[in-house]
Short mmCIF file of C-alpha atoms and ligand atoms in Angstrom, two decimals:
data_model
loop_
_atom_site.label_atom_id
_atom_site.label_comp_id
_atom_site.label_asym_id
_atom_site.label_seq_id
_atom_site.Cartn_x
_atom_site.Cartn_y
_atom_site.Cartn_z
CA UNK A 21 2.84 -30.93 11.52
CA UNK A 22 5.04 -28.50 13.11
CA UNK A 23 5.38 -28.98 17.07
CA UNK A 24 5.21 -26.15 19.34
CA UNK A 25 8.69 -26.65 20.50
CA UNK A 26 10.49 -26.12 17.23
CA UNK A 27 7.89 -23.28 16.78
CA UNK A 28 9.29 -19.77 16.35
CA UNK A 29 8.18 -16.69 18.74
CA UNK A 30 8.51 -13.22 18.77
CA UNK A 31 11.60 -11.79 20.30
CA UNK A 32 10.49 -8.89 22.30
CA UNK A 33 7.51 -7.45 23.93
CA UNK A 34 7.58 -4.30 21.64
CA UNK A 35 7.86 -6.73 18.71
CA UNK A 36 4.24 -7.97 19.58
CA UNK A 37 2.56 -4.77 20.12
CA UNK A 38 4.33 -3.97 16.63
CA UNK A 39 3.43 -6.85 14.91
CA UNK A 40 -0.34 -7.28 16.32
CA UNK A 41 -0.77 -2.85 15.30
CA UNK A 42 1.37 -3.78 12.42
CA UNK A 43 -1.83 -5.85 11.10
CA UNK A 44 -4.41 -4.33 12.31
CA UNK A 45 -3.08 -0.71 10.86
CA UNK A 46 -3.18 -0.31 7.60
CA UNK A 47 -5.33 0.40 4.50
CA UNK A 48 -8.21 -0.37 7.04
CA UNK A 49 -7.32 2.74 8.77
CA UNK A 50 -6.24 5.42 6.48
CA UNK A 51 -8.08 4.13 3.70
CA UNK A 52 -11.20 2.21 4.12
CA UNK A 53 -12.50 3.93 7.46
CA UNK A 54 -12.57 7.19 6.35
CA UNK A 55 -14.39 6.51 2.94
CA UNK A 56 -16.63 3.94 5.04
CA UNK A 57 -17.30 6.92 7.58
CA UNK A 58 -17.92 9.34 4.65
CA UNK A 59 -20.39 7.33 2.56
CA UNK A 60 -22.36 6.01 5.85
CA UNK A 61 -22.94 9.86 7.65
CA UNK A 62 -20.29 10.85 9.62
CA UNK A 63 -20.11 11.33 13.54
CA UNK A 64 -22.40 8.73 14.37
CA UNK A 65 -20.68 5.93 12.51
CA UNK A 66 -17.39 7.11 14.32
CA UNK A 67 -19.50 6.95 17.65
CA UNK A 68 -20.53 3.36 16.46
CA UNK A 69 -17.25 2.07 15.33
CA UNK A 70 -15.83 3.05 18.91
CA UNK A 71 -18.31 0.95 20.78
CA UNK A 72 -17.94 -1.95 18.61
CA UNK A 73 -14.59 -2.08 18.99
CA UNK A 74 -14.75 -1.52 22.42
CA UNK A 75 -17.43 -3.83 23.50
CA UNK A 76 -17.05 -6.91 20.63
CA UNK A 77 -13.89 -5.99 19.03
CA UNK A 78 -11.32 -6.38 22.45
CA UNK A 79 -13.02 -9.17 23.82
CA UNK A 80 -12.78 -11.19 20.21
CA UNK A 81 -9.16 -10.01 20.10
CA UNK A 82 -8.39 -11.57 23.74
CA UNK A 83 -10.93 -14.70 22.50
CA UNK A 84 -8.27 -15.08 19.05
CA UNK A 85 -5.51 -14.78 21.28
CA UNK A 86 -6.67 -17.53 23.67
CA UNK A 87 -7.07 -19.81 21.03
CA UNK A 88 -3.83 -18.46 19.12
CA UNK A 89 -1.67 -19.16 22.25
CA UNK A 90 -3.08 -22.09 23.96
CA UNK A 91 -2.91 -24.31 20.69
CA UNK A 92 0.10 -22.66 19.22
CA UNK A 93 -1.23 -23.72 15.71
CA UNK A 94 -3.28 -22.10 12.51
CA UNK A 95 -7.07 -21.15 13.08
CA UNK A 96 -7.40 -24.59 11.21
CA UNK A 97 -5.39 -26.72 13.35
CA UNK A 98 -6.37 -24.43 16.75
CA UNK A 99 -10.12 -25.29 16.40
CA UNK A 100 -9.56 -29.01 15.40
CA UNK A 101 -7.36 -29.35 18.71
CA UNK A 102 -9.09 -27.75 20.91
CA UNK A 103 -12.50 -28.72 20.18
CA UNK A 104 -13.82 -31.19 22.92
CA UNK A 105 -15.63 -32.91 20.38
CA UNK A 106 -16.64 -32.51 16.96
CA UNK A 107 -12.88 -31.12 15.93
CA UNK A 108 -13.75 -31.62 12.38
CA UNK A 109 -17.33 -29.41 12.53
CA UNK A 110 -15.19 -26.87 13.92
CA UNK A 111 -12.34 -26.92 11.86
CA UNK A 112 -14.19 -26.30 8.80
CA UNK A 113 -14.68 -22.66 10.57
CA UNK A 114 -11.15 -22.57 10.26
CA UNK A 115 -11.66 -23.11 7.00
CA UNK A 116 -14.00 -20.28 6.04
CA UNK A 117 -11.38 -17.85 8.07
CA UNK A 118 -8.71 -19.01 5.63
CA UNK A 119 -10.67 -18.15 2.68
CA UNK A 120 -11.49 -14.84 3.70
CA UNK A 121 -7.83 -13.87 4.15
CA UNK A 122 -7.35 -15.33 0.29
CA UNK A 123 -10.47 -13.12 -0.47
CA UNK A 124 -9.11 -10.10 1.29
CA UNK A 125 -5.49 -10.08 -0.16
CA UNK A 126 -6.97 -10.55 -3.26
CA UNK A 127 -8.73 -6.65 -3.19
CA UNK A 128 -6.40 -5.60 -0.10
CA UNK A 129 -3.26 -5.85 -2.67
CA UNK A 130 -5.17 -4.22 -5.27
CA UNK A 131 -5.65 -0.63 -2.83
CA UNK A 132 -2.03 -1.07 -1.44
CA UNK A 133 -1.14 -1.12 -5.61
CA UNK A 134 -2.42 2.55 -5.72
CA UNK A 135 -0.22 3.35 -2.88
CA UNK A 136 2.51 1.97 -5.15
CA UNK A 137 1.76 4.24 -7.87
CA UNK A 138 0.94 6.80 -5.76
CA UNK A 139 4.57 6.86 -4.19
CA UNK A 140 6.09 6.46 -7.71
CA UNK A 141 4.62 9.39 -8.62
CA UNK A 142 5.51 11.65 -5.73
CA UNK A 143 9.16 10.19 -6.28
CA UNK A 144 9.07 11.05 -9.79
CA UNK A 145 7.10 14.28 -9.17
CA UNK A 146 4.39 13.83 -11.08
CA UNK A 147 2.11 13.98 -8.14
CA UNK A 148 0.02 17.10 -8.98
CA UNK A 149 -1.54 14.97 -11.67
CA UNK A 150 -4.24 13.81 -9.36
CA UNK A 151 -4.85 16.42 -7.45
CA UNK A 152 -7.31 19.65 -9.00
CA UNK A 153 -9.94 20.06 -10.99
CA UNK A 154 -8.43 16.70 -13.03
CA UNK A 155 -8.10 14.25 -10.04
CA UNK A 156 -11.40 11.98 -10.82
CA UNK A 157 -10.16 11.94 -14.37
CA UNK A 158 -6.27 11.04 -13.49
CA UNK A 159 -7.71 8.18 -10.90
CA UNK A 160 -9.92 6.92 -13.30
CA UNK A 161 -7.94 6.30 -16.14
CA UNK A 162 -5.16 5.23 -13.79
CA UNK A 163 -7.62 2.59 -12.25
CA UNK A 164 -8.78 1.27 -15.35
CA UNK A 165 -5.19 0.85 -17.04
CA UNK A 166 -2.26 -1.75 -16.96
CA UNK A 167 -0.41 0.15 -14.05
CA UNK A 168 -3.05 -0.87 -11.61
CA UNK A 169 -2.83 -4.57 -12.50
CA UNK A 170 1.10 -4.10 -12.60
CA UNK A 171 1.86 -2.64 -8.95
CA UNK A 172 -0.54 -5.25 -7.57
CA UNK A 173 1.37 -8.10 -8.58
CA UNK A 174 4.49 -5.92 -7.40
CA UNK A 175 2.46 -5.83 -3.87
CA UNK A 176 1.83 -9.47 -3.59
CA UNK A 177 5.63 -10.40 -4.55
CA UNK A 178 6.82 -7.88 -1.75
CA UNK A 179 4.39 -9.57 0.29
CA UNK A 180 6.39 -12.90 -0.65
CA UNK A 181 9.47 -11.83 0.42
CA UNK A 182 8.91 -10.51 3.79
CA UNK A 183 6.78 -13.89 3.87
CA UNK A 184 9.51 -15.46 3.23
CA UNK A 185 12.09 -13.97 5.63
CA UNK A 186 9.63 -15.92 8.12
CA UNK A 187 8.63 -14.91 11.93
CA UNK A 188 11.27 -13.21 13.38
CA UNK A 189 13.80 -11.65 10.41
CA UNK A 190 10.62 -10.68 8.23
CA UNK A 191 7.48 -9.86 10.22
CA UNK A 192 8.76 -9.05 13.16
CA UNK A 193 11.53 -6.58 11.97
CA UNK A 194 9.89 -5.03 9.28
CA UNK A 195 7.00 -4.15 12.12
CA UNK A 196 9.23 -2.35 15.16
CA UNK A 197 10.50 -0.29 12.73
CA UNK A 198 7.99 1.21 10.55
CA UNK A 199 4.92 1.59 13.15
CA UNK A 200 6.39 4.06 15.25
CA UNK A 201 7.57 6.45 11.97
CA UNK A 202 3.65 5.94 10.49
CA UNK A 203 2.93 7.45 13.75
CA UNK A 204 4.69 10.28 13.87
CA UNK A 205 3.62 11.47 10.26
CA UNK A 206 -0.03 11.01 10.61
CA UNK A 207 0.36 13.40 13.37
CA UNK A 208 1.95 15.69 11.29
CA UNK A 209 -0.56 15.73 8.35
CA UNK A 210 -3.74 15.82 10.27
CA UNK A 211 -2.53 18.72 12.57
CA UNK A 212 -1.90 20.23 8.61
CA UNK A 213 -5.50 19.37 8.08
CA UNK A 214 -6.57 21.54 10.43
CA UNK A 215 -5.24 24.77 9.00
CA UNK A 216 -6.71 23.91 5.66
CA UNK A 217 -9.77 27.00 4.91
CA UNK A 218 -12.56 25.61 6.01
CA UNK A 219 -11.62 22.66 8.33
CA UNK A 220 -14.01 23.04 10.28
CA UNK A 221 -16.92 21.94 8.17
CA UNK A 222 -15.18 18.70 7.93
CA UNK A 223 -14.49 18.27 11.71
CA UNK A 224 -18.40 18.68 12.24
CA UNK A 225 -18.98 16.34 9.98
CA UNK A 226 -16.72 13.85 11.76
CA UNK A 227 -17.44 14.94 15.24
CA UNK A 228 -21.26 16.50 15.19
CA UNK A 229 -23.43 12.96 15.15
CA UNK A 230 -26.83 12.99 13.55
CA UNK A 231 -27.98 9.78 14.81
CA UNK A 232 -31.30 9.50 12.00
CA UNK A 233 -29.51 9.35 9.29
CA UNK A 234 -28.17 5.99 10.36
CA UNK A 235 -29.64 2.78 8.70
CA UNK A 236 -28.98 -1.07 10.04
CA UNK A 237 -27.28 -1.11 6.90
CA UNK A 238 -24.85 1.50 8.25
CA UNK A 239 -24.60 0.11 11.78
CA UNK A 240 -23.51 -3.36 9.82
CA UNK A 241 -21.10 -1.73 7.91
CA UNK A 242 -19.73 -0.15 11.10
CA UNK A 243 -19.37 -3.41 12.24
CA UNK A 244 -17.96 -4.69 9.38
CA UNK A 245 -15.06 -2.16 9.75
CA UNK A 246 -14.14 -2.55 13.23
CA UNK A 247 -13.72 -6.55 12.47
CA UNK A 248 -11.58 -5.55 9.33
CA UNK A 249 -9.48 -2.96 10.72
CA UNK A 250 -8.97 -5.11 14.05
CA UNK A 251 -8.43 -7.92 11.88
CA UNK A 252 -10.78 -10.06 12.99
CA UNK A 253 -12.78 -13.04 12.48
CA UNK A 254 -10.58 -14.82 10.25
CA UNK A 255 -7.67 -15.86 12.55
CA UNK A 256 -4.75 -13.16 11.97
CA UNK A 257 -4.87 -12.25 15.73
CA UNK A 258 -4.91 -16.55 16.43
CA UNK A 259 -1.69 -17.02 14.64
CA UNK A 260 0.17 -13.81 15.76
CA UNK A 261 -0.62 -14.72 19.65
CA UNK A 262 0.59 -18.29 19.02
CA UNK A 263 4.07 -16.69 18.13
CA UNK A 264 3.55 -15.13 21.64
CA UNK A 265 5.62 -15.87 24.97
CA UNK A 266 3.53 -17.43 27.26
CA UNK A 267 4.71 -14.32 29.26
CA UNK A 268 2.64 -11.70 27.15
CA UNK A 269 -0.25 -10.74 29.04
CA UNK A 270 -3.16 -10.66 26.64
CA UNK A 271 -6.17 -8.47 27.54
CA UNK A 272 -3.49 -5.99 27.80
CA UNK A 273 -1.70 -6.36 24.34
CA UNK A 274 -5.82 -6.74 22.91
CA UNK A 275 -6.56 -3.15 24.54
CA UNK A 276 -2.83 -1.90 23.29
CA UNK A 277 -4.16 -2.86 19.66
CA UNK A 278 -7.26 -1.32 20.28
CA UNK A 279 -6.55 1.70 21.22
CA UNK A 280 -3.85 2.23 18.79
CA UNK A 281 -5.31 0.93 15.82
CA UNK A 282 -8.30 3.51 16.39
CA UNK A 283 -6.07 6.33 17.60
CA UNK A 284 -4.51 5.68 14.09
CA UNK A 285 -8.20 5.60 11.95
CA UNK A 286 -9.12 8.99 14.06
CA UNK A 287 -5.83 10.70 12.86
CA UNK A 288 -6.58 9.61 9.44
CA UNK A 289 -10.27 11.19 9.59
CA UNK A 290 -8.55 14.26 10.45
CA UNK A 291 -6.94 14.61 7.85
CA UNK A 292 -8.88 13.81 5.09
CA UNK A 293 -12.36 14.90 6.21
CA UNK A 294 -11.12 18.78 6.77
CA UNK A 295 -9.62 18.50 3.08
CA UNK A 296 -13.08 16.69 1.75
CA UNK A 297 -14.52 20.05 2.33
CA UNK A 298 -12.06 22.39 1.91
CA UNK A 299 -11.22 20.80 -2.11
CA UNK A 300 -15.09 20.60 -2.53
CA UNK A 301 -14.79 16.77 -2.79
CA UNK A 302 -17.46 14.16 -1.63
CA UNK A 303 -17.53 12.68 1.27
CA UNK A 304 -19.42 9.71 -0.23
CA UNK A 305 -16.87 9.05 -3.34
CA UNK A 306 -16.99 5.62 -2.11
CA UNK A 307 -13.03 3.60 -2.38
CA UNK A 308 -11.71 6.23 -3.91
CA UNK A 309 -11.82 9.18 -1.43
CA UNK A 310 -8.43 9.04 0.22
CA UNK A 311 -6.70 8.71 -3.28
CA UNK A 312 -8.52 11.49 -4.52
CA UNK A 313 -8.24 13.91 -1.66
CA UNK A 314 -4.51 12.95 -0.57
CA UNK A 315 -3.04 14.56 -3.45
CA UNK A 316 -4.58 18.07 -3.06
CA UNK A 317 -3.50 18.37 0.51
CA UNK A 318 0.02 17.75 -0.58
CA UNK A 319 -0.25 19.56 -3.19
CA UNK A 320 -0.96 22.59 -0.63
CA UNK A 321 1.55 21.88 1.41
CA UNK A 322 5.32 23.47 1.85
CA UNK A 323 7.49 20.39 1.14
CA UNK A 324 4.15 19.13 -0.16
CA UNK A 325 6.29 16.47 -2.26
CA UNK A 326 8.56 15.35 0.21
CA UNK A 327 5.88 14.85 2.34
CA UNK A 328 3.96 12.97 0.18
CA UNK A 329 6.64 10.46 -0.63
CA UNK A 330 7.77 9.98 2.95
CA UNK A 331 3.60 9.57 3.55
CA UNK A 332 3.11 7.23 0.56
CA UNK A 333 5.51 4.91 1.48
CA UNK A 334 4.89 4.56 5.04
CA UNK A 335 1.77 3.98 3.92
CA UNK A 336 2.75 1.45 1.74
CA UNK A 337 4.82 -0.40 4.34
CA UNK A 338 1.76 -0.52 6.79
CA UNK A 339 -0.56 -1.92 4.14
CA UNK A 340 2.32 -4.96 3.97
CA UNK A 341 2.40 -5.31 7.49
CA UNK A 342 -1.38 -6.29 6.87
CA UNK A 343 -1.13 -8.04 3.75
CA UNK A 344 1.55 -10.44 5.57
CA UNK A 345 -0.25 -11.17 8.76
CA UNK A 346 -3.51 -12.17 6.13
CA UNK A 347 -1.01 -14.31 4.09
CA UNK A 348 0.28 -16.03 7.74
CA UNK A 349 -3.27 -17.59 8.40
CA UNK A 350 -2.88 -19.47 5.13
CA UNK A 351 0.87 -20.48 5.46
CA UNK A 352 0.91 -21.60 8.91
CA UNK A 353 -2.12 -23.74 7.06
CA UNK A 354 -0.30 -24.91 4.61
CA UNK A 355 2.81 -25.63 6.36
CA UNK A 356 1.34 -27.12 9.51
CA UNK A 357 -1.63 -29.24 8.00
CA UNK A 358 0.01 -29.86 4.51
CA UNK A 359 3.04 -30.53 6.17
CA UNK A 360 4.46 -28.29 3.12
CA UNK A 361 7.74 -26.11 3.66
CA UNK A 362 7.44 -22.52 3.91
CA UNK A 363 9.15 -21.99 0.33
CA UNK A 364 6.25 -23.72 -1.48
CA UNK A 365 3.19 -22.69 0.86
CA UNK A 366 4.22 -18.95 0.13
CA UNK A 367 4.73 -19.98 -3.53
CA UNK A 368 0.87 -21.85 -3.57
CA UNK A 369 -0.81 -18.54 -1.45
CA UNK A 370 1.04 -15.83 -3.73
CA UNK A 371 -0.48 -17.90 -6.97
CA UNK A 372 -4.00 -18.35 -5.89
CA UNK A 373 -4.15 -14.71 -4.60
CA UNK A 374 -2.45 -13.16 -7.74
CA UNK A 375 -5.07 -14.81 -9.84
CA UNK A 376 -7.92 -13.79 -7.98
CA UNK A 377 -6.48 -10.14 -7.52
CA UNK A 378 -5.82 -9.69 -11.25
CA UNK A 379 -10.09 -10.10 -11.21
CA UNK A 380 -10.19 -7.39 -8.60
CA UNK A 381 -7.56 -5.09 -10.41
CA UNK A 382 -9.13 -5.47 -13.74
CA UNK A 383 -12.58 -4.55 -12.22
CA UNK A 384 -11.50 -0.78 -12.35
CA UNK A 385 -11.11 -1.14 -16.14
CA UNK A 386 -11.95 -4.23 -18.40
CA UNK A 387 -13.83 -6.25 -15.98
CA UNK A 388 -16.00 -3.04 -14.66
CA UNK A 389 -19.17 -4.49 -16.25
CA UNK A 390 -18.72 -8.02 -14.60
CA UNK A 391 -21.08 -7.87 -12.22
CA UNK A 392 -22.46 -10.80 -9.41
CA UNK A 393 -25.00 -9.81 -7.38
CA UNK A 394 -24.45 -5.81 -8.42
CA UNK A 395 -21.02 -5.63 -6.99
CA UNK A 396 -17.33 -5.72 -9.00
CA UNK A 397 -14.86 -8.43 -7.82
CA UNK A 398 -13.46 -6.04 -6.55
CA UNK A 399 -16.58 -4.44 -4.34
CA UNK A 400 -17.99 -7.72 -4.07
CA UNK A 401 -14.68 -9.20 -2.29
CA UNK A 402 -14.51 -5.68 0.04
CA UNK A 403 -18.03 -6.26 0.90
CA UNK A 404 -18.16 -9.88 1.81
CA UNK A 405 -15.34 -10.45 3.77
CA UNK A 406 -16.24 -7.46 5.86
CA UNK A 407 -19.79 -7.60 6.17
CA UNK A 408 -20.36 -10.85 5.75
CA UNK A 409 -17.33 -13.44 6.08
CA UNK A 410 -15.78 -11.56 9.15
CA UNK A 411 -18.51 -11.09 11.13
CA UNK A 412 -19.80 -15.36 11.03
CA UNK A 413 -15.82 -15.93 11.59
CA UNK A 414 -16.45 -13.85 14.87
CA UNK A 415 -19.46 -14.85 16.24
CA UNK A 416 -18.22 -18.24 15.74
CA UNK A 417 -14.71 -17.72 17.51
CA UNK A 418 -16.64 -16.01 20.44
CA UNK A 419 -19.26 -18.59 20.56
CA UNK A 420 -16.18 -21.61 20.69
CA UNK A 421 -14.15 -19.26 23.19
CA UNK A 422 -17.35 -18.69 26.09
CA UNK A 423 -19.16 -22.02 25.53
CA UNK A 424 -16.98 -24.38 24.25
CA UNK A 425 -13.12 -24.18 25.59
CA UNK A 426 -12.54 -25.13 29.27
CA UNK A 427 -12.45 -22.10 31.91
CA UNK A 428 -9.06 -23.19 33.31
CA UNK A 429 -7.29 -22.30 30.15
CA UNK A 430 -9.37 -18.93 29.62
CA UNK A 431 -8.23 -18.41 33.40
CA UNK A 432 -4.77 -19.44 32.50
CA UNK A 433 -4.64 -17.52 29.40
CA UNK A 434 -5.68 -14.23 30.55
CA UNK A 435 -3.80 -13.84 33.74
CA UNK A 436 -2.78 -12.29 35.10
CA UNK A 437 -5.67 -9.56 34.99
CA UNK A 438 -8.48 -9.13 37.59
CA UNK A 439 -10.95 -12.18 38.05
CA UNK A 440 -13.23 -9.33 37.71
CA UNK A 441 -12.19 -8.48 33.86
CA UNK A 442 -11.88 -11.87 33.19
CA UNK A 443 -15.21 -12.77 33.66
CA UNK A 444 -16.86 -9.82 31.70
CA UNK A 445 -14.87 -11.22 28.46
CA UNK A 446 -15.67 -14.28 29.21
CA UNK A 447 -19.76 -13.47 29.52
CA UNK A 448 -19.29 -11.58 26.50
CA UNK A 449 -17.84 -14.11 24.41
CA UNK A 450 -20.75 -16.38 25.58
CA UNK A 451 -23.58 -14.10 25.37
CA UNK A 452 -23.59 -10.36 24.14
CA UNK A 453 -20.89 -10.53 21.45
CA UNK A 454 -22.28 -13.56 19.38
CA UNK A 455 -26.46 -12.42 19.90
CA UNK A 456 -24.97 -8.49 19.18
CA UNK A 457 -23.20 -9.82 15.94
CA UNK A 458 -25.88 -12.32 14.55
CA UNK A 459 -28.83 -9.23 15.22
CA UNK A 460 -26.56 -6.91 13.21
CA UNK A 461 -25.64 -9.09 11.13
CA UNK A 462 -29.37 -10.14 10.02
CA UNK A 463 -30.76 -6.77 10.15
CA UNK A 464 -28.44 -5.17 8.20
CA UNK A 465 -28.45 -7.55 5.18
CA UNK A 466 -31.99 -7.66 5.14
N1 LIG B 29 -6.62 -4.75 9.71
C1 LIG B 29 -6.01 -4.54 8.46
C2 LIG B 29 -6.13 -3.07 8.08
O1 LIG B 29 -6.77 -2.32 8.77
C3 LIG B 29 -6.58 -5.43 7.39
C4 LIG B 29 -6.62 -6.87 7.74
C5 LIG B 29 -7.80 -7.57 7.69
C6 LIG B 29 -5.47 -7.56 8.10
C7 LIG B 29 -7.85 -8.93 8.01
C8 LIG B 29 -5.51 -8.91 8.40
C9 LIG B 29 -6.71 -9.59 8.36
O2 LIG B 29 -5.61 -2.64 7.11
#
């Protein structure tokens, strides 16, 4: 086991507010909100979203963090030491959060892939292919061939390298610089957006709520998202704040994330929901929106190309900042329980997850009629980490944080903010957060 002295941290202060947005932006944002907001109604699951992350989604984040920092260890190894009694019960929580990350790599890498081929094409110019009157056929065929499978192994052995380059030299770098340039882009395109002919059908859409069209299947999968794009419930924020100084003040950097990471998902909703109308797409095309819609608006675009490669591979470089805070849960498991060096935990992760991806890949073409429970691999692994895996992960972290860990470390934790904040995360950790999640959860899987 590694000790926290010999333990690496983050440099800077900007280096944690890069690498905790650096996770939770991503794919999440630019790709699974908006086609999550477009198949469950519009407005009102953007209204939702904003109060879960708000009201469950900050407090989990500072009740992660608590546990990241005061055991400086793996969600594994934080809820086994910390745990009063009944270490090994707990741990086994740990457990579930570490196969979730596995699980979401596994389809995560498989979405970043099309980003892949998606900037290879812009590079080579070829772009155009997707967009018009051909776009569902070009994705399709795309999906269902060898490319997909290819750039998804490509993903997971980038992910390996930065993994590789450890703490400082690979997450930590790789984060400062490409957050703020994401940024600045997505600014650019959506205020594009907004010229398109007919923008503002989509901007009603995303901004008019109709509240009774809203199921508790919706409000769960509103849920759902807020704990994926926050990153939640499986212990990425845990083993990013135990890289932490014992200097960063939490609730702030958990509101920082907040904010940005939605500020981010907005910005991305503006840009494709103006174009979903404009291109006579549908909103409900399910994971394939973005890809289908991205193309057309750079294909209207002056210096559509450029744009589109400078766009892709942004985007590409925040879906790795994702993938490798995921992958960090199960190395700092495999290196701090297994005693294993990072070399060979990396090696272990990158095989399981490239086996288990190939499944989700291949569900786009050869494996599309493999079906449990009505879903894909690759639907089925979206759907239950998000809906299902994230959300016990987080009720169970917020149960362990308010009723479970001693209020002297909370207190020492999360100054220095107001007494007064302090205790309304801690009630909420002990009461609203874990009955909100378990009603939502219930109702909307029944
Ligand atoms: N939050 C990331 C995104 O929005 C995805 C993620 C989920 C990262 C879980 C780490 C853990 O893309």
């Amino acid at each position: 086991m590694t000790n926290s002295t010999s333990r690496p941290r983050f440099a800077t202060s900007f280096g944690v507010i890069a690498t905790t947005v650096g996770s939770a932006v991503g794919l999440g944002n630019i790709w699974r909100f908006p086609y999550e907001t477009g198949s469950n109604g519009g407005a009102a699951f953007l209204i939702l979203y904003i109060i879960f992350v708000l009201a469950i989604g900050v407090p989990l984040i500072c009740a992660e963090f608590i546990m990241g920092r005061s055991s400086r260890l793996n969600i594994f190894g934080a809820f086994r030491t910390l745990a009063p009694a009944r270490g090994r019960t707990w741990a086994a929580v740990g457990c579930l959060g570490i196969l979730a990350a596995v699980l979401i790599l596994s389809f995560y890498a498989v979405v970043a892939g099309w980003t892949f081929e998606y900037l290879a094409e812009s590079l080579t110019g070829h772009l155009n292919d997707f967009s018009g009157p051909g776009r569902h056929t070009a994705f399709d065929s795309f999906t269902a061939g060898p490319r997909c499978l290819f750039w998804t192994l490509i993903v997971l052995a980038a992910n390996a390298a930065v993994l590789l380059g450890g703490v400082r030299k690979g997450i930590e770098r790789v984060s400062n610089i490409l957050m703020p340039i994401l940024f600045v882009l997505l600014i650019a395109l959506s205020v594009n957006s907004l010229f398109l002919p007919g923008a503002s059908v989509g901007l009603s859409f995303l901004f008019r709520p109709d509240f009774s069209a809203l199921t508790p299947a919706a409000v769960l999968s509103a849920m759902g998202q807020a704990f994926f794009s926050l990153s939640l419930g499986v212990g990425t924020m845990m083993i990013y704040a135990s890289y932490f100084s014992s200097r960063t003040p939490l609730i702030r950097s958990a509101l920082t994330t907040a904010a940005l990471d939605t500020l981010v998902a907005i910005l991305a909703s503006i840009m494709i929901f103006p174009a979903v109308f404009s291109f006579g797409a549908s909103p409900e095309a399910g994971p394939k929106l973005v890809f289908e819609v991205l193309p057309d608006i750079f294909a209207g675009m002056p210096a559509g190309s450029v744009a589109a490669a400078a766009f892709f591979l942004l985007l590409v470089l925040a879906s790795i900042t994702s993938t490798i805070s995921m992958s960090e849960i199960v190395v700092a498991f495999l290196i701090e329980q297994w005693g294993l060096r990072r070399i060979p935990a990396v090696a272990i992760h990158t095989a399981i997850c490239a086996l288990l991806a190939s499944l989700c890949a291949l569900s786009f073409g050869p494996l599309a009629h493999v079906k449990i429970a009505g879903f894909t691999f690759f639907n089925l692994f979206d759907f239950a980490t998000s809906n299902i895996l994230m959300p016990i992960g987080g009720c169970l972290i917020s149960i362990f944080v308010g009723w479970f860990i001693d209020r002297s470390v909370i207190n020492t934790q999360l100054a220095p903010a107001p007494a007064a904040l302090i205790r309304i995360i801690t009630l909420t950790l002990r009461y609203i957060a874990p009955a909100a999640i378990a009603i939502i959860f219930i109702a909307g899987l029944v």
